[in-house]
């Protein structure tokens, strides 16, 4: 994968995904050492280019790069020349002229990481673009499920909530389907995209039916910043119908796990009590995010010498 962009799970095949997950499992051991640092990416420069707020993703890419000894540079929209109206592509080209080995991009508009990748020498990693994709989140979710269940093939994964506006849902639909899971989505009708069947998933408007027999239940944050508001049910109505708590979780398998990409709207998508305790694995997801992003950085920018896309 050296020099390749990582723009979405849609572009990966099963072997790519398995390779990333296996590498992430090896990276986990580094995080358990007393000195959590290896020289693997010494002399490499990783640029975090975030045009939209982020806590987990930005911090974990930064920690991942540092654990591999890369130099990590953070640019956020407000602190860079972007606040002086420099265009996105100009900013990206300016950073590229400094020869980074990978550029990580988050933007509220779908497709921006791809546009940046088209003009950059350095490989681009999509850290979330609008409602399109968030590939490293889906990869860390797959890693978490694999480690909990020992397999992904044959599992039933129910994704609940604002599917239409969620890049996490889209990436997970591609990823879990490619690894052989049955993926279901559920939510109020305006939150289910019309083209969902073309993605090969079953959609439900009843939580009970969607959870029946599920091994994995993934709750999503309501994406108020991405919805027009016109069709949005009230938060109260949403949480009473689709908000997960222990009693609704009984519809799923007895050993089902509960996931959420964060940030959690407590009491809306998940009851606070469920968010904080097993079978919720939310903090494992966060922990796995570091190892997973170490794997991605290593696989994309980890060879000696300059990283050129033409060699990929
Ligand atoms: N943190 C995830 C994302 O950036 C999920 C969310 O914000 O709801 O897409």
Short mmCIF file of C-alpha atoms and ligand atoms in Angstrom, two decimals:
data_model
loop_
_atom_site.label_atom_id
_atom_site.label_comp_id
_atom_site.label_asym_id
_atom_site.label_seq_id
_atom_site.Cartn_x
_atom_site.Cartn_y
_atom_site.Cartn_z
CA UNK A 1 0.00 0.00 0.00
CA UNK A 2 3.08 2.23 0.00
CA UNK A 3 2.28 5.62 -1.49
CA UNK A 4 -1.40 4.78 -2.02
CA UNK A 5 -4.15 7.15 -0.96
CA UNK A 6 -6.69 5.85 1.55
CA UNK A 7 -9.86 7.69 0.56
CA UNK A 8 -12.53 5.14 1.37
CA UNK A 9 -13.26 1.52 2.20
CA UNK A 10 -15.13 1.30 -1.10
CA UNK A 11 -11.73 1.29 -2.87
CA UNK A 12 -10.23 -1.52 -0.77
CA UNK A 13 -10.55 -5.21 -1.35
CA UNK A 14 -10.84 -7.86 1.30
CA UNK A 15 -7.10 -8.64 1.21
CA UNK A 16 -6.23 -4.93 1.78
CA UNK A 17 -8.55 -4.78 4.79
CA UNK A 18 -7.18 -7.99 6.27
CA UNK A 19 -3.62 -6.77 5.81
CA UNK A 20 -4.37 -3.52 7.65
CA UNK A 21 -6.10 -5.37 10.50
CA UNK A 22 -3.24 -7.86 10.88
CA UNK A 23 -0.69 -5.03 10.92
CA UNK A 24 -2.78 -3.19 13.53
CA UNK A 25 -2.76 -6.25 15.77
CA UNK A 26 1.04 -6.21 15.63
CA UNK A 27 1.08 -2.49 16.42
CA UNK A 28 -1.01 -3.03 19.56
CA UNK A 29 1.95 -4.61 21.28
CA UNK A 30 3.93 -1.36 21.00
CA UNK A 31 1.19 0.45 22.93
CA UNK A 32 1.60 -2.03 25.78
CA UNK A 33 5.33 -1.37 26.25
CA UNK A 34 6.71 0.90 28.93
CA UNK A 35 8.35 3.04 26.23
CA UNK A 36 5.67 3.27 23.57
CA UNK A 37 7.90 4.24 20.70
CA UNK A 38 9.67 2.53 17.82
CA UNK A 39 11.90 4.13 15.17
CA UNK A 40 9.93 2.78 12.18
CA UNK A 41 8.94 6.16 10.70
CA UNK A 42 11.90 8.20 11.92
CA UNK A 43 12.57 11.03 9.47
CA UNK A 44 9.03 10.85 8.00
CA UNK A 45 6.69 13.81 8.19
CA UNK A 46 2.95 13.38 8.66
CA UNK A 47 0.62 16.35 8.21
CA UNK A 48 -2.75 16.47 9.97
CA UNK A 49 -4.92 18.84 7.91
CA UNK A 50 -8.25 19.26 9.68
CA UNK A 51 -10.88 21.62 8.30
CA UNK A 52 -13.56 20.29 10.64
CA UNK A 53 -13.42 19.69 14.41
CA UNK A 54 -12.12 16.37 15.67
CA UNK A 55 -11.03 14.97 19.01
CA UNK A 56 -10.45 11.23 18.71
CA UNK A 57 -9.34 11.03 15.10
CA UNK A 58 -6.87 13.90 15.19
CA UNK A 59 -5.37 12.91 18.53
CA UNK A 60 -5.06 9.28 17.56
CA UNK A 61 -3.37 10.02 14.23
CA UNK A 62 -0.97 12.26 16.13
CA UNK A 63 -0.23 9.65 18.80
CA UNK A 64 0.07 6.95 16.12
CA UNK A 65 2.62 8.99 14.16
CA UNK A 66 4.60 9.79 17.29
CA UNK A 67 4.69 6.18 18.46
CA UNK A 68 6.31 5.38 15.13
CA UNK A 69 8.74 8.33 15.59
CA UNK A 70 7.38 10.37 12.66
CA UNK A 71 7.29 14.16 12.90
CA UNK A 72 3.62 15.12 13.09
CA UNK A 73 2.48 18.60 12.11
CA UNK A 74 -1.06 19.77 12.87
CA UNK A 75 -2.92 22.33 10.77
CA UNK A 76 -6.41 23.36 11.74
CA UNK A 77 -8.64 25.69 9.78
CA UNK A 78 -8.54 28.49 12.29
CA UNK A 79 -4.81 28.49 13.00
CA UNK A 80 -3.50 28.32 9.43
CA UNK A 81 -3.73 30.67 6.46
CA UNK A 82 -7.14 29.20 5.77
CA UNK A 83 -8.53 31.89 8.00
CA UNK A 84 -6.86 34.33 5.58
CA UNK A 85 -8.91 32.85 2.73
CA UNK A 86 -6.14 30.81 1.17
CA UNK A 87 -7.92 28.19 -0.91
CA UNK A 88 -7.98 24.60 0.26
CA UNK A 89 -5.98 23.40 -2.72
CA UNK A 90 -3.39 26.18 -2.31
CA UNK A 91 -2.95 25.26 1.32
CA UNK A 92 -2.56 21.60 0.42
CA UNK A 93 -0.03 22.39 -2.32
CA UNK A 94 1.94 24.61 0.05
CA UNK A 95 2.14 21.76 2.53
CA UNK A 96 3.06 19.31 -0.23
CA UNK A 97 6.00 21.51 -1.21
CA UNK A 98 7.40 20.73 2.24
CA UNK A 99 7.59 17.05 1.22
CA UNK A 100 5.39 15.29 3.75
CA UNK A 101 5.16 11.50 3.61
CA UNK A 102 1.40 11.46 4.25
CA UNK A 103 -1.33 14.09 4.54
CA UNK A 104 -4.39 13.32 6.64
CA UNK A 105 -7.45 15.34 5.61
CA UNK A 106 -10.80 15.97 7.26
CA UNK A 107 -13.37 18.25 5.64
CA UNK A 108 -17.10 18.82 6.01
CA UNK A 109 -17.59 18.49 2.23
CA UNK A 110 -17.61 15.02 0.67
CA UNK A 111 -14.90 14.57 -1.96
CA UNK A 112 -12.41 17.18 -0.71
CA UNK A 113 -9.75 14.60 0.30
CA UNK A 114 -9.97 13.15 -3.23
CA UNK A 115 -9.57 16.60 -4.81
CA UNK A 116 -6.56 17.24 -2.62
CA UNK A 117 -5.14 13.79 -3.43
CA UNK A 118 -5.43 14.56 -7.14
CA UNK A 119 -3.00 17.48 -6.86
CA UNK A 120 -0.64 16.17 -4.16
CA UNK A 121 2.50 14.09 -4.49
CA UNK A 122 2.09 12.75 -0.96
CA UNK A 123 -0.48 10.05 -0.23
CA UNK A 124 -3.70 11.36 1.30
CA UNK A 125 -5.61 9.63 4.10
CA UNK A 126 -9.26 10.58 4.45
CA UNK A 127 -10.07 11.32 8.11
CA UNK A 128 -13.76 11.93 7.34
CA UNK A 129 -15.36 13.88 4.46
CA UNK A 130 -18.93 15.07 4.88
CA UNK A 131 -21.36 12.18 4.81
CA UNK A 132 -19.13 10.21 2.43
CA UNK A 133 -16.51 8.02 4.18
CA UNK A 134 -14.40 7.72 7.32
CA UNK A 135 -12.21 4.73 6.44
CA UNK A 136 -9.98 4.56 9.51
CA UNK A 137 -13.02 4.63 11.81
CA UNK A 138 -14.51 1.64 9.99
CA UNK A 139 -11.18 -0.19 10.08
CA UNK A 140 -10.86 0.31 13.83
CA UNK A 141 -14.46 -0.85 14.21
CA UNK A 142 -13.68 -4.01 12.23
CA UNK A 143 -10.58 -4.58 14.37
CA UNK A 144 -12.64 -4.21 17.55
CA UNK A 145 -15.30 -6.65 16.36
CA UNK A 146 -12.69 -9.13 15.17
CA UNK A 147 -10.99 -9.08 18.55
CA UNK A 148 -14.27 -9.41 20.44
CA UNK A 149 -15.80 -12.14 18.33
CA UNK A 150 -12.79 -13.88 16.76
CA UNK A 151 -14.30 -13.48 13.29
CA UNK A 152 -16.36 -11.14 11.12
CA UNK A 153 -17.51 -13.56 8.45
CA UNK A 154 -21.07 -14.68 9.20
CA UNK A 155 -21.80 -12.10 11.92
CA UNK A 156 -24.84 -9.85 11.87
CA UNK A 157 -24.05 -6.16 12.35
CA UNK A 158 -26.94 -3.73 13.00
CA UNK A 159 -26.16 -0.04 12.51
CA UNK A 160 -28.75 2.19 14.16
CA UNK A 161 -29.49 5.86 13.65
CA UNK A 162 -28.70 8.65 11.25
CA UNK A 163 -27.44 6.48 8.41
CA UNK A 164 -28.13 9.09 5.72
CA UNK A 165 -25.73 11.64 7.19
CA UNK A 166 -23.13 9.26 8.58
CA UNK A 167 -19.78 8.66 6.91
CA UNK A 168 -19.08 6.07 9.60
CA UNK A 169 -22.14 4.07 8.52
CA UNK A 170 -21.17 4.17 4.86
CA UNK A 171 -17.59 3.03 5.49
CA UNK A 172 -18.75 0.29 7.84
CA UNK A 173 -21.35 -0.95 5.38
CA UNK A 174 -18.61 -1.41 2.77
CA UNK A 175 -16.11 -2.88 5.22
CA UNK A 176 -18.25 -5.38 7.10
CA UNK A 177 -19.93 -6.52 3.87
CA UNK A 178 -16.54 -7.10 2.22
CA UNK A 179 -15.50 -9.24 5.19
CA UNK A 180 -18.62 -11.40 4.92
CA UNK A 181 -20.92 -9.98 7.62
CA UNK A 182 -24.63 -9.36 7.14
CA UNK A 183 -25.16 -5.62 7.61
CA UNK A 184 -28.51 -4.12 8.59
CA UNK A 185 -29.38 -0.49 9.06
CA UNK A 186 -32.25 0.96 11.04
CA UNK A 187 -33.61 4.40 11.82
CA UNK A 188 -36.54 6.72 11.16
CA UNK A 189 -37.35 6.87 7.41
CA UNK A 190 -35.70 10.28 6.79
CA UNK A 191 -32.47 8.95 8.22
CA UNK A 192 -32.26 5.97 5.87
CA UNK A 193 -30.79 6.84 2.46
CA UNK A 194 -33.00 5.95 -0.48
CA UNK A 195 -30.21 4.10 -2.27
CA UNK A 196 -29.39 1.92 0.73
CA UNK A 197 -30.43 -1.31 -0.98
CA UNK A 198 -27.83 -0.69 -3.69
CA UNK A 199 -25.19 -1.00 -0.97
CA UNK A 200 -26.39 -4.56 -0.33
CA UNK A 201 -27.83 -3.96 3.15
CA UNK A 202 -31.29 -4.54 4.58
CA UNK A 203 -33.04 -1.56 6.09
CA UNK A 204 -35.55 -1.55 8.95
CA UNK A 205 -37.76 1.03 10.58
CA UNK A 206 -38.29 -1.18 13.62
CA UNK A 207 -35.45 -1.43 16.11
CA UNK A 208 -36.71 -4.74 17.38
CA UNK A 209 -36.58 -6.37 13.95
CA UNK A 210 -33.18 -4.89 13.15
CA UNK A 211 -31.68 -6.17 16.39
CA UNK A 212 -33.17 -9.64 16.20
CA UNK A 213 -30.18 -12.01 16.12
CA UNK A 214 -27.57 -9.21 15.91
CA UNK A 215 -24.04 -9.92 17.16
CA UNK A 216 -22.95 -6.28 16.94
CA UNK A 217 -25.08 -3.20 17.56
CA UNK A 218 -23.58 0.08 16.43
CA UNK A 219 -25.31 3.27 17.50
CA UNK A 220 -24.55 6.45 15.55
CA UNK A 221 -24.55 10.07 16.60
CA UNK A 222 -27.39 12.18 15.24
CA UNK A 223 -25.59 14.42 12.75
CA UNK A 224 -27.41 17.66 13.43
CA UNK A 225 -24.70 19.64 11.61
CA UNK A 226 -25.35 17.66 8.42
CA UNK A 227 -29.13 17.46 8.45
CA UNK A 228 -31.40 20.11 7.02
CA UNK A 229 -33.69 19.78 10.00
CA UNK A 230 -36.81 19.57 7.87
CA UNK A 231 -37.45 15.87 8.39
CA UNK A 232 -35.83 15.43 11.73
CA UNK A 233 -37.94 13.79 14.44
CA UNK A 234 -37.67 15.40 17.87
CA UNK A 235 -34.74 14.20 19.94
CA UNK A 236 -37.17 12.83 22.49
CA UNK A 237 -39.12 10.89 19.90
CA UNK A 238 -35.87 9.59 18.42
CA UNK A 239 -34.48 8.39 21.70
CA UNK A 240 -37.66 6.65 22.77
CA UNK A 241 -37.84 4.73 19.49
CA UNK A 242 -34.21 4.18 18.50
CA UNK A 243 -32.16 5.12 21.57
CA UNK A 244 -30.48 2.04 22.99
CA UNK A 245 -30.71 0.99 26.58
CA UNK A 246 -30.42 -2.37 28.30
CA UNK A 247 -34.03 -3.30 27.81
CA UNK A 248 -34.00 -2.66 24.06
CA UNK A 249 -30.67 -4.46 23.78
CA UNK A 250 -32.46 -7.66 24.80
CA UNK A 251 -33.77 -7.90 21.23
CA UNK A 252 -30.19 -8.67 20.09
CA UNK A 253 -28.19 -11.83 20.83
CA UNK A 254 -27.30 -12.39 24.48
CA UNK A 255 -23.62 -11.79 23.81
CA UNK A 256 -24.09 -8.81 21.47
CA UNK A 257 -21.62 -5.95 21.84
CA UNK A 258 -22.50 -2.25 21.60
CA UNK A 259 -20.39 0.23 19.67
CA UNK A 260 -20.45 3.97 18.99
CA UNK A 261 -17.90 6.03 17.04
CA UNK A 262 -18.22 8.97 19.42
CA UNK A 263 -18.92 11.62 20.40
CA UNK A 264 -21.96 10.09 22.17
CA UNK A 265 -25.07 12.17 22.77
CA UNK A 266 -25.79 10.53 26.11
CA UNK A 267 -29.42 9.77 26.63
CA UNK A 268 -30.16 10.18 22.92
CA UNK A 269 -28.52 7.33 20.99
CA UNK A 270 -27.37 5.45 24.08
CA UNK A 271 -28.39 5.46 27.72
CA UNK A 272 -25.47 6.78 29.82
CA UNK A 273 -25.42 3.57 31.81
CA UNK A 274 -25.02 1.46 28.66
CA UNK A 275 -22.43 3.80 27.17
CA UNK A 276 -20.12 3.32 30.14
CA UNK A 277 -20.25 -0.43 30.71
CA UNK A 278 -20.03 -3.75 28.95
CA UNK A 279 -21.28 -4.89 26.58
CA UNK A 280 -20.32 -1.44 25.30
CA UNK A 281 -16.81 -1.44 23.82
CA UNK A 282 -16.55 2.26 23.06
CA UNK A 283 -13.24 2.79 24.82
CA UNK A 284 -11.77 -0.29 23.14
CA UNK A 285 -12.70 1.33 19.84
CA UNK A 286 -10.79 4.46 20.85
CA UNK A 287 -7.80 2.41 22.03
CA UNK A 288 -7.77 0.36 18.85
CA UNK A 289 -7.87 3.58 16.83
CA UNK A 290 -4.25 4.31 17.74
CA UNK A 291 -2.92 0.88 16.68
CA UNK A 292 -5.04 0.93 13.55
CA UNK A 293 -3.76 4.35 12.51
CA UNK A 294 -0.19 3.25 13.24
CA UNK A 295 -0.78 0.38 10.82
CA UNK A 296 -2.19 2.69 8.15
CA UNK A 297 0.67 5.18 8.48
CA UNK A 298 3.22 2.37 8.39
CA UNK A 299 1.70 0.66 5.36
CA UNK A 300 1.31 3.91 3.42
CA UNK A 301 4.45 5.81 4.27
CA UNK A 302 6.77 3.26 5.80
CA UNK A 303 9.48 2.52 3.33
CA UNK A 304 12.93 4.06 3.12
CA UNK A 305 13.38 6.88 0.66
CA UNK A 306 10.92 9.35 -0.82
CA UNK A 307 7.30 8.35 -1.18
CA UNK A 308 6.09 8.82 -4.74
CA UNK A 309 2.62 7.95 -5.96
CA UNK A 310 3.91 6.77 -9.33
CA UNK A 311 5.72 3.87 -7.63
CA UNK A 312 2.56 2.62 -5.97
N1 LIG B 1 -16.49 11.00 14.94
C1 LIG B 1 -17.23 10.43 13.84
C2 LIG B 1 -17.10 11.25 12.59
O1 LIG B 1 -16.29 12.16 12.55
C3 LIG B 1 -18.64 10.19 14.20
C4 LIG B 1 -19.45 11.42 14.50
O2 LIG B 1 -18.95 12.52 14.52
O3 LIG B 1 -20.64 11.22 14.70
O4 LIG B 1 -17.79 11.01 11.63
#
